Amino acid sequence: GAVVSQHPSWVICKSGTSVKIECRSLDFQATTMFWYRQFPKQSLMLMATSNEGSKATYEQGVEKDKFLINHASLTLSTLTVTSAHPEDSSFYICSAIPGLPSNEQFFGPGTRLTVL
Amino acid sequence: AQSVTQPDIHITVSEGASLELRCNYSYGATPYLFWYVQSPGQGLQLLLKYFSGDTLVQGIKGFEAEFKRSQSSFNLRKPSVHWSDAAEYFCAVGLNTNAGKSTFGDGTTLTVKP
């Protein structure tokens, strides 16, 4: 149980285009999902906390107009990278929490974004 | 704010040898502690976690970790490493009042020699 999927697993796009990444909790409802960014050989950096039915909470330094997050249902959160540029190329990972009190996250397999 | 330090960037061990990966944390209250493993190009898999109770925690794949409050440490151990254990390992600390929000260490890359 507690499986999280991401789609697509990888995407290549041209500079200036927008890319949408989906994160789904397959067998549980997730009121909270998290979006992370990981550069090669580095740790995960939390970008934002996505709460179902409300606006996402972004970490300091993350441009909310560039990284649009929508959490429209209890099983789906989307991250849209708008007007992507080569510096946005990265590995994006989402996670979801089934609920308190465990504080345990279940991670998706990640999405590799390459912007040409 | 909480922080996590993994002092070893890269560790190489021989197959069959024992392993210990170090993790030190900084947090004012009792933390939620996690160890994750990440294979290349993939997401994170939880190896084990500590919330409370017994300070020696058993996880999957033969891993264990010991919470030592006095040393602010949560080191990961395995008595006999297998070649398939080669991966990136992350220690993380979570807030017990903010479900799920975790701070990750920089990771330790494990290489296993045949």
XYZ file of N, CA and C in Angstrom:
690
model
N 0.814 -1.192 0.000
C 0.000 0.000 0.000
C 0.856 1.253 0.000
N 0.207 2.417 0.000
C 0.852 3.716 0.035
C 1.788 3.917 -1.146
N 1.232 3.834 -2.326
C 2.008 4.015 -3.560
C 1.724 5.386 -4.149
N 2.808 6.036 -4.553
C 2.701 7.353 -5.182
C 3.317 7.266 -6.575
N 2.602 7.756 -7.546
C 3.119 7.725 -8.917
C 3.348 9.142 -9.419
N 4.210 9.258 -10.396
C 4.450 10.538 -11.060
C 4.419 10.321 -12.558
N 3.909 11.331 -13.238
C 3.869 11.279 -14.692
C 4.132 12.653 -15.270
N 5.008 12.780 -16.245
C 5.788 11.690 -16.848
C 7.008 11.360 -16.000
N 7.691 10.305 -16.340
C 8.925 9.959 -15.626
C 10.088 10.792 -16.149
N 9.992 11.213 -17.385
C 10.995 12.130 -17.918
C 10.352 12.964 -19.025
N 10.878 14.158 -19.196
C 10.345 15.048 -20.228
C 11.460 15.970 -20.696
N 11.490 16.174 -22.004
C 12.417 17.119 -22.628
C 11.583 18.184 -23.321
N 11.900 19.436 -23.083
C 11.101 20.502 -23.690
C 12.016 21.635 -24.140
N 11.462 22.487 -24.967
C 12.201 23.645 -25.442
C 12.080 24.786 -24.450
N 13.078 25.620 -24.418
C 13.059 26.783 -23.548
C 11.863 27.671 -23.873
N 11.174 28.120 -22.832
C 10.018 28.982 -23.020
C 8.685 28.274 -22.951
N 8.705 26.963 -23.028
C 7.453 26.204 -22.941
C 7.140 25.870 -21.484
N 5.912 25.415 -21.254
C 5.490 25.021 -19.912
C 5.343 23.512 -19.842
N 5.636 22.975 -18.688
C 5.589 21.536 -18.490
C 4.788 21.223 -17.236
N 3.887 20.268 -17.337
C 3.082 19.865 -16.182
C 3.509 18.481 -15.724
N 3.703 18.343 -14.433
C 4.055 17.062 -13.821
C 2.950 16.680 -12.845
N 2.491 15.452 -12.952
C 1.423 14.969 -12.085
C 1.959 14.062 -10.986
N 1.367 14.184 -9.826
C 1.697 13.325 -8.688
C 0.386 12.749 -8.165
N 0.310 11.422 -8.126
C -0.918 10.765 -7.691
C -0.657 9.788 -6.556
N -1.531 9.824 -5.565
C -1.522 8.789 -4.544
C -2.506 7.718 -5.012
N -2.015 6.515 -5.212
C -2.809 5.493 -5.892
C -3.764 4.743 -4.976
N -3.394 4.577 -3.727
C -4.224 3.739 -2.858
C -4.524 4.397 -1.524
N -4.399 5.705 -1.478
C -4.770 6.422 -0.265
C -5.085 7.864 -0.626
N -5.751 8.531 0.292
C -6.053 9.939 0.091
C -5.004 10.778 0.807
N -4.556 11.784 0.128
C -3.483 12.615 0.666
C -3.936 14.064 0.746
N -4.153 14.522 1.953
C -4.518 15.930 2.102
C -3.318 16.834 1.875
N -2.150 16.276 2.057
C -0.925 17.056 1.891
C 0.051 16.320 0.993
N 0.579 17.050 0.043
C 1.642 16.532 -0.808
C 2.774 17.548 -0.821
N 3.958 17.060 -1.086
C 5.138 17.925 -1.110
C 5.839 17.788 -2.460
N 6.421 18.895 -2.886
C 7.217 18.886 -4.108
C 8.660 19.241 -3.762
N 9.564 18.379 -4.252
C 10.982 18.569 -4.014
C 11.699 18.701 -5.350
N 12.862 19.328 -5.266
C 13.731 19.428 -6.424
C 15.088 18.876 -6.014
N 15.684 18.112 -6.900
C 16.968 17.508 -6.589
C 17.923 17.715 -7.753
N 19.038 18.387 -7.478
C 20.078 18.554 -8.475
C 21.003 17.345 -8.397
N 21.742 17.093 -9.484
C 22.622 15.914 -9.507
C 23.566 15.869 -8.313
N 23.641 14.724 -7.707
C 24.543 14.478 -6.576
C 24.237 15.367 -5.373
N 23.043 15.881 -5.296
C 22.670 16.727 -4.165
C 21.431 16.197 -3.470
N 21.110 16.840 -2.372
C 19.975 16.395 -1.576
C 18.668 16.959 -2.131
N 17.597 16.584 -1.487
C 16.291 17.080 -1.879
C 16.052 18.444 -1.238
N 15.553 19.352 -2.051
C 15.202 20.673 -1.554
C 13.690 20.826 -1.641
N 13.070 21.062 -0.505
C 11.627 21.230 -0.499
C 11.259 22.522 -1.227
N 10.362 22.398 -2.196
C 9.915 23.568 -2.943
C 8.633 24.139 -2.346
N 7.680 23.232 -2.093
C 6.381 23.717 -1.641
C 5.589 22.595 -1.013
N 4.645 23.011 -0.190
C 3.677 22.104 0.422
C 2.335 22.342 -0.240
N 1.755 21.265 -0.738
C 0.506 21.352 -1.475
C -0.627 20.795 -0.630
N -1.610 21.611 -0.353
C -2.754 21.190 0.455
C -4.012 21.154 -0.399
N -4.737 20.058 -0.315
C -5.941 19.880 -1.114
C -6.939 20.985 -0.853
N -7.352 21.633 -1.922
C -8.380 22.655 -1.825
C -7.915 24.024 -1.392
N -6.626 24.190 -1.220
C -6.130 25.508 -0.829
C -4.835 25.811 -1.564
N -4.371 27.030 -1.374
C -3.144 27.425 -2.064
C -1.934 26.722 -1.475
N -0.957 26.501 -2.333
C 0.272 25.867 -1.874
C 1.098 26.849 -1.055
N 1.895 26.298 -0.178
C 2.825 27.092 0.615
C 4.217 26.876 0.069
N 4.828 27.955 -0.388
C 6.128 27.841 -1.030
C 7.253 28.139 -0.043
N 8.354 27.454 -0.240
C 9.538 27.705 0.569
C 10.213 29.002 0.094
N 10.991 29.555 0.980
C 11.678 30.802 0.654
C 12.574 30.606 -0.560
N 12.481 31.544 -1.478
C 13.322 31.501 -2.665
C 12.695 30.781 -3.842
N 11.572 30.149 -3.660
C 10.894 29.454 -4.760
C 9.858 30.380 -5.373
N 9.947 30.572 -6.679
C 9.036 31.495 -7.368
C 7.689 30.824 -7.600
N 6.685 31.295 -6.910
C 5.381 30.670 -7.020
C 4.723 30.892 -8.379
N 5.108 31.968 -9.063
C 4.536 32.202 -10.388
C 5.196 31.341 -11.443
N 6.361 30.835 -11.120
C 7.050 29.982 -12.075
C 6.694 28.507 -11.844
N 6.544 28.149 -10.607
C 6.223 26.765 -10.258
C 4.798 26.742 -9.692
N 3.854 26.522 -10.597
C 2.445 26.541 -10.217
C 2.038 25.173 -9.687
N 1.433 25.175 -8.516
C 1.009 23.925 -7.906
C -0.496 23.953 -7.705
N -1.114 22.851 -8.117
C -2.548 22.702 -7.960
C -2.831 21.360 -7.306
N -3.660 21.373 -6.279
C -3.997 20.140 -5.545
C -5.515 20.030 -5.543
N -6.026 19.644 -6.699
C -7.471 19.723 -6.924
C -8.258 18.606 -6.263
N -7.595 17.495 -5.961
C -8.316 16.381 -5.335
C -7.422 15.738 -4.297
N -7.980 14.802 -3.567
C -7.219 14.146 -2.497
C -6.209 13.130 -3.017
N -6.180 12.936 -4.337
C -5.235 11.973 -4.886
C -4.349 12.555 -5.984
N -4.477 13.833 -6.248
C -3.726 14.405 -7.362
C -3.217 15.808 -7.046
N -1.924 15.986 -7.260
C -1.320 17.322 -7.219
C -0.503 17.483 -8.492
N -0.524 18.688 -9.046
C 0.254 18.940 -10.251
C 1.217 20.096 -10.031
N 2.368 19.964 -10.646
C 3.379 21.017 -10.653
C 3.581 21.437 -12.096
N 3.360 22.706 -12.382
C 3.581 23.221 -13.724
C 4.765 24.171 -13.689
N 5.763 23.838 -14.477
C 6.927 24.716 -14.627
C 6.625 25.625 -15.813
N 6.406 26.884 -15.560
C 6.005 27.813 -16.621
C 7.239 28.471 -17.239
N 7.156 28.675 -18.537
C 8.252 29.313 -19.271
C 9.603 28.733 -18.830
N 9.722 27.450 -19.042
C 10.903 26.740 -18.549
C 12.177 27.213 -19.241
N 13.257 27.217 -18.478
C 14.572 27.571 -18.994
C 15.558 26.473 -18.613
N 16.712 26.441 -19.251
C 17.664 25.362 -18.969
C 18.007 25.216 -17.487
N 18.023 26.322 -16.755
C 18.348 26.224 -15.328
C 17.256 25.537 -14.513
N 16.091 25.320 -15.123
C 15.020 24.585 -14.444
C 15.177 23.074 -14.600
N 16.128 22.689 -15.429
C 16.381 21.255 -15.600
C 16.772 20.654 -14.260
N 16.088 19.587 -13.902
C 16.318 18.996 -12.581
C 15.500 17.723 -12.456
N 15.615 17.111 -11.305
C 14.806 15.938 -10.959
C 13.776 16.407 -9.945
N 12.513 16.263 -10.295
C 11.437 16.724 -9.418
C 10.756 15.516 -8.789
N 10.658 15.550 -7.476
C 10.078 14.431 -6.739
C 8.918 14.932 -5.888
N 7.828 14.187 -5.894
C 6.719 14.537 -5.015
C 6.603 13.484 -3.915
N 5.947 13.859 -2.860
C 5.643 12.909 -1.791
C 4.250 13.200 -1.261
N 3.675 12.229 -0.596
C 2.332 12.386 -0.052
C 2.255 11.743 1.314
N 1.349 12.300 2.130
C 1.159 11.783 3.486
C -0.257 11.257 3.613
N -0.399 10.004 4.041
C -1.756 9.485 4.240
C -2.499 10.206 5.346
N -1.764 10.692 6.333
C -2.407 11.414 7.417
C -1.685 11.217 8.719
N -2.018 12.053 9.676
C -1.429 11.958 11.003
C -1.821 10.631 11.638
N -1.114 10.134 12.623
C -0.024 10.848 13.285
C 1.359 10.401 12.842
N 1.431 9.613 11.775
C 2.707 8.968 11.487
C 3.780 9.906 10.975
N 3.411 10.996 10.339
C 4.405 11.906 9.782
C 5.298 11.221 8.758
N 4.800 10.181 8.146
C 5.596 9.453 7.168
C 5.203 9.865 5.764
N 6.197 10.174 4.952
C 5.968 10.531 3.564
C 6.195 9.321 2.675
N 5.430 9.255 1.618
C 5.653 8.250 0.589
C 6.006 8.991 -0.694
N 7.125 8.601 -1.278
C 7.672 9.352 -2.385
C 7.310 8.745 -3.734
N 7.131 9.634 -4.687
C 6.984 9.197 -6.062
C 8.343 8.868 -6.650
N 8.364 8.284 -7.838
C 9.628 7.867 -8.459
C 10.407 9.006 -9.091
N 9.816 10.197 -9.145
C 10.530 11.338 -9.689
C 10.286 11.561 -11.162
N 10.510 12.810 -11.588
C 10.391 13.211 -12.989
C 11.650 13.975 -13.378
N 12.306 13.470 -14.403
C 13.518 14.144 -14.898
C 13.111 15.149 -15.963
N 13.336 16.427 -15.689
C 13.022 17.498 -16.644
C 14.311 18.026 -17.258
N 14.345 18.032 -18.578
C 15.467 18.611 -19.311
C 14.931 19.696 -20.224
N 15.436 20.908 -20.049
C 15.007 22.040 -20.865
C 16.148 22.407 -21.809
N 15.844 22.362 -23.096
C 16.882 22.623 -24.095
C 17.001 24.106 -24.416
N 15.716 26.355 13.583
C 15.384 25.449 12.485
C 16.212 24.179 12.603
N 15.610 23.100 12.125
C 16.309 21.831 12.230
C 17.326 21.695 11.100
N 18.328 20.866 11.327
C 19.326 20.590 10.298
C 19.812 19.164 10.434
N 20.346 18.641 9.358
C 20.845 17.274 9.329
C 22.217 17.278 8.679
N 23.153 16.581 9.286
C 24.500 16.475 8.752
C 24.859 15.019 8.524
N 25.257 14.728 7.318
C 25.815 13.421 7.007
C 27.284 13.653 6.683
N 28.167 13.334 7.615
C 29.572 13.729 7.472
C 30.303 13.057 6.308
N 29.845 11.888 5.919
C 30.537 11.131 4.882
C 29.837 11.305 3.545
N 30.548 11.923 2.595
C 29.953 12.129 1.276
C 29.925 10.803 0.504
N 31.013 10.043 0.654
C 31.155 8.821 -0.126
C 31.832 7.764 0.756
N 31.247 6.575 0.755
C 31.819 5.449 1.492
C 31.917 4.256 0.569
N 33.060 3.574 0.648
C 33.252 2.344 -0.125
C 33.506 1.202 0.846
N 32.764 0.133 0.684
C 32.963 -1.058 1.511
C 32.986 -2.285 0.613
N 33.605 -3.319 1.100
C 33.625 -4.578 0.368
C 32.359 -5.359 0.641
N 31.926 -6.096 -0.363
C 30.736 -6.922 -0.175
C 30.954 -7.885 0.979
N 29.977 -7.962 1.851
C 30.081 -8.834 3.021
C 30.577 -8.122 4.263
N 31.160 -6.950 4.080
C 31.647 -6.187 5.230
C 30.494 -5.447 5.890
N 30.775 -4.996 7.114
C 29.752 -4.241 7.828
C 29.757 -2.781 7.366
N 28.646 -2.113 7.645
C 28.466 -0.743 7.186
C 27.890 0.118 8.298
N 28.401 1.334 8.404
C 27.769 2.315 9.274
C 27.784 3.664 8.569
N 26.623 4.248 8.402
C 26.488 5.585 7.825
C 26.061 6.536 8.927
N 26.784 7.634 9.022
C 26.553 8.546 10.127
C 25.537 9.631 9.797
N 24.797 10.014 10.820
C 23.817 11.085 10.682
C 23.735 11.828 12.008
N 23.908 13.117 11.963
C 23.727 13.960 13.139
C 22.668 15.008 12.837
N 21.868 15.308 13.813
C 20.788 16.261 13.587
C 20.836 17.361 14.642
N 20.182 18.432 14.300
C 20.035 19.537 15.239
C 18.571 19.912 15.274
N 17.975 19.750 16.453
C 16.557 20.067 16.594
C 16.244 20.210 18.067
N 15.381 21.135 18.396
C 15.140 21.460 19.789
C 14.292 20.468 20.545
N 13.484 19.706 19.844
C 12.595 18.764 20.518
C 12.897 17.360 20.005
N 12.115 16.420 20.450
C 12.296 15.054 19.961
C 11.901 14.988 18.488
N 12.812 14.609 17.654
C 12.528 14.638 16.217
C 11.929 13.325 15.715
N 11.353 13.411 14.544
C 11.029 12.222 13.785
C 12.237 12.002 12.870
N 12.821 10.835 12.881
C 14.051 10.567 12.128
C 13.817 9.469 11.106
N 14.410 9.661 9.948
C 14.207 8.729 8.843
C 15.531 8.445 8.139
N 15.607 7.268 7.567
C 16.640 6.946 6.599
C 15.953 6.469 5.318
N 16.418 7.049 4.200
C 15.894 6.684 2.887
C 17.050 6.212 2.017
N 16.702 5.386 1.020
C 17.670 4.970 0.018
C 17.142 5.369 -1.345
N 18.061 5.828 -2.184
C 17.686 6.240 -3.540
C 18.627 5.604 -4.549
N 18.058 4.833 -5.462
C 18.845 4.285 -6.559
C 18.876 5.321 -7.676
N 19.864 5.256 -8.563
C 20.015 6.290 -9.602
C 18.743 6.509 -10.409
N 18.354 7.755 -10.532
C 17.204 8.116 -11.341
C 15.865 7.718 -10.767
N 15.832 7.403 -9.490
C 14.576 6.963 -8.885
C 14.242 7.774 -7.648
N 13.031 7.574 -7.168
C 12.603 8.252 -5.962
C 13.198 7.623 -4.724
N 12.705 8.038 -3.585
C 13.243 7.573 -2.309
C 12.411 6.440 -1.726
N 13.098 5.496 -1.136
C 12.429 4.405 -0.439
C 12.786 4.480 1.033
N 11.788 4.396 1.874
C 12.018 4.457 3.307
C 12.640 3.157 3.799
N 13.783 3.284 4.490
C 14.428 2.116 5.088
C 13.911 1.878 6.501
N 13.823 2.938 7.262
C 13.346 2.827 8.636
C 13.063 4.220 9.180
N 12.389 4.231 10.311
C 12.049 5.510 10.932
C 12.040 5.361 12.445
N 12.245 6.476 13.126
C 12.147 6.522 14.573
C 11.226 7.663 14.970
N 10.233 7.313 15.767
C 9.347 8.338 16.306
C 9.471 8.404 17.818
N 9.482 7.242 18.464
C 9.581 7.174 19.925
C 9.814 5.719 20.293
N 10.021 5.472 21.594
C 10.152 4.095 22.063
C 11.564 3.565 21.946
N 11.670 2.314 21.598
C 12.964 1.649 21.510
C 13.897 2.414 20.590
N 15.080 2.719 21.074
C 15.988 3.558 20.303
C 16.722 2.791 19.209
N 16.641 1.484 19.220
C 17.225 0.683 18.150
C 16.081 0.263 17.228
N 16.158 0.732 16.008
C 15.062 0.541 15.071
C 15.486 -0.410 13.958
N 14.639 -1.370 13.675
C 14.909 -2.303 12.590
C 14.172 -1.850 11.340
N 14.826 -1.987 10.197
C 14.186 -1.585 8.956
C 14.182 -2.702 7.933
N 13.941 -2.305 6.704
C 13.922 -3.286 5.634
C 15.333 -3.571 5.142
N 15.483 -4.646 4.397
C 16.741 -5.018 3.760
C 17.872 -5.239 4.760
N 17.540 -5.562 5.989
C 18.560 -5.867 6.983
C 19.214 -4.668 7.641
N 18.694 -3.485 7.410
C 19.238 -2.276 8.016
C 18.658 -2.038 9.412
N 19.456 -1.374 10.240
C 18.997 -0.926 11.532
C 19.628 0.431 11.824
N 19.052 1.152 12.748
C 19.600 2.452 13.140
C 19.366 2.642 14.620
N 20.248 3.381 15.244
C 20.136 3.621 16.675
C 20.057 5.116 16.951
N 19.034 5.515 17.650
C 18.857 6.905 18.063
C 19.600 7.126 19.362
N 20.517 8.072 19.350
C 21.262 8.425 20.550
C 21.034 9.910 20.817
N 20.152 10.164 21.761
C 19.799 11.549 22.055
C 21.005 12.345 22.525
N 21.842 11.742 23.356
C 22.983 12.467 23.936
C 23.976 12.912 22.861
N 23.999 12.174 21.770
C 24.931 12.508 20.689
C 24.224 13.130 19.490
N 22.922 13.295 19.597
C 22.124 13.819 18.481
C 22.443 13.059 17.197
N 22.454 11.757 17.322
C 22.828 10.941 16.170
C 21.777 9.882 15.877
N 21.787 9.450 14.649
C 20.868 8.402 14.195
C 21.598 7.652 13.091
N 22.592 6.865 13.462
C 23.459 6.186 12.498
C 22.811 4.917 11.962
N 23.019 4.703 10.696
C 22.466 3.537 9.999
C 23.516 2.439 9.929
N 23.108 1.204 10.177
C 24.061 0.090 10.167
C 23.499 -1.102 9.406
N 24.433 -1.882 8.890
C 24.078 -3.165 8.308
C 25.250 -4.094 8.533
N 25.019 -5.299 9.050
C 26.133 -6.175 9.406
C 26.898 -6.734 8.208
N 26.214 -6.922 7.080
C 26.858 -7.518 5.917
C 26.259 -6.899 4.657
N 27.073 -6.153 3.949
C 26.585 -5.400 2.791
C 26.537 -6.274 1.546
N 25.518 -6.080 0.758
C 25.353 -6.782 -0.515
C 25.597 -5.793 -1.648
N 26.008 -6.307 -2.815
C 26.301 -5.415 -3.936
C 25.089 -4.563 -4.291
N 23.902 -5.097 -4.061
C 22.684 -4.355 -4.415
C 22.413 -3.187 -3.468
N 23.182 -3.079 -2.400
C 23.003 -1.954 -1.478
C 23.657 -0.678 -1.990
N 24.440 -0.767 -3.044
C 25.074 0.421 -3.608
C 23.998 1.406 -4.045
N 24.039 2.608 -3.476
C 22.986 3.602 -3.732
C 23.342 4.868 -2.971
N 22.425 5.815 -3.015
C 22.550 7.047 -2.230
C 21.641 6.920 -1.017
N 22.164 7.306 0.142
C 21.404 7.187 1.377
C 21.212 8.566 1.996
N 19.979 8.832 2.358
C 19.642 10.131 2.939
C 19.060 9.953 4.333
N 19.562 10.744 5.247
C 18.986 10.854 6.573
C 18.088 12.092 6.585
N 16.976 12.021 7.278
C 16.066 13.163 7.317
C 15.470 13.310 8.700
N 15.163 14.548 9.053
C 14.502 14.829 10.324
C 13.200 15.563 10.038
N 12.141 15.112 10.664
C 10.830 15.720 10.462
C 10.354 16.388 11.731
N 9.511 17.370 11.539
C 8.937 18.076 12.676
C 7.751 17.294 13.201
N 7.661 17.141 14.488
C 6.529 16.384 15.004
C 5.267 17.210 15.103
N 5.352 18.463 14.745
C 4.154 19.287 14.755
C 3.731 19.690 13.359
N 4.495 19.312 12.378
C 4.175 19.688 11.008
C 4.347 18.451 10.154
N 3.290 17.711 10.056
C 3.346 16.395 9.461
C 4.007 16.410 8.105
N 5.037 15.647 7.977
C 5.630 15.411 6.681
C 6.755 16.334 6.292
N 6.822 17.514 6.835
C 7.834 18.456 6.376
C 9.175 18.036 6.951
N 10.049 17.579 6.110
C 11.322 17.039 6.556
C 12.485 17.814 5.976
N 13.575 17.811 6.719
C 14.835 18.352 6.236
C 15.775 17.188 5.984
N 16.396 17.199 4.813
C 17.244 16.093 4.409
C 18.711 16.448 4.549
N 19.513 15.444 4.873
C 20.947 15.601 4.798
C 21.395 15.588 3.352
N 22.670 15.837 3.134
C 23.192 15.915 1.773
C 23.395 14.551 1.127
N 23.260 13.507 1.919
C 23.368 12.174 1.353
C 24.758 11.582 1.443
N 24.802 10.263 1.473
C 26.055 9.512 1.423
C 25.953 8.500 0.295
N 26.935 8.533 -0.586
C 26.970 7.578 -1.692
C 27.712 6.338 -1.239
N 27.068 5.211 -1.356
C 27.687 3.939 -0.968
C 28.109 3.166 -2.210
N 29.381 2.838 -2.265
C 29.913 1.967 -3.314
C 30.300 0.648 -2.669
N 29.933 -0.445 -3.316
C 30.247 -1.768 -2.793
C 31.235 -2.447 -3.733
N 32.377 -2.812 -3.197
C 33.403 -3.500 -3.979
C 33.150 -5.002 -3.958
N 33.360 -5.652 -5.095
C 33.156 -7.112 -5.126
C 34.197 -7.857 -4.310
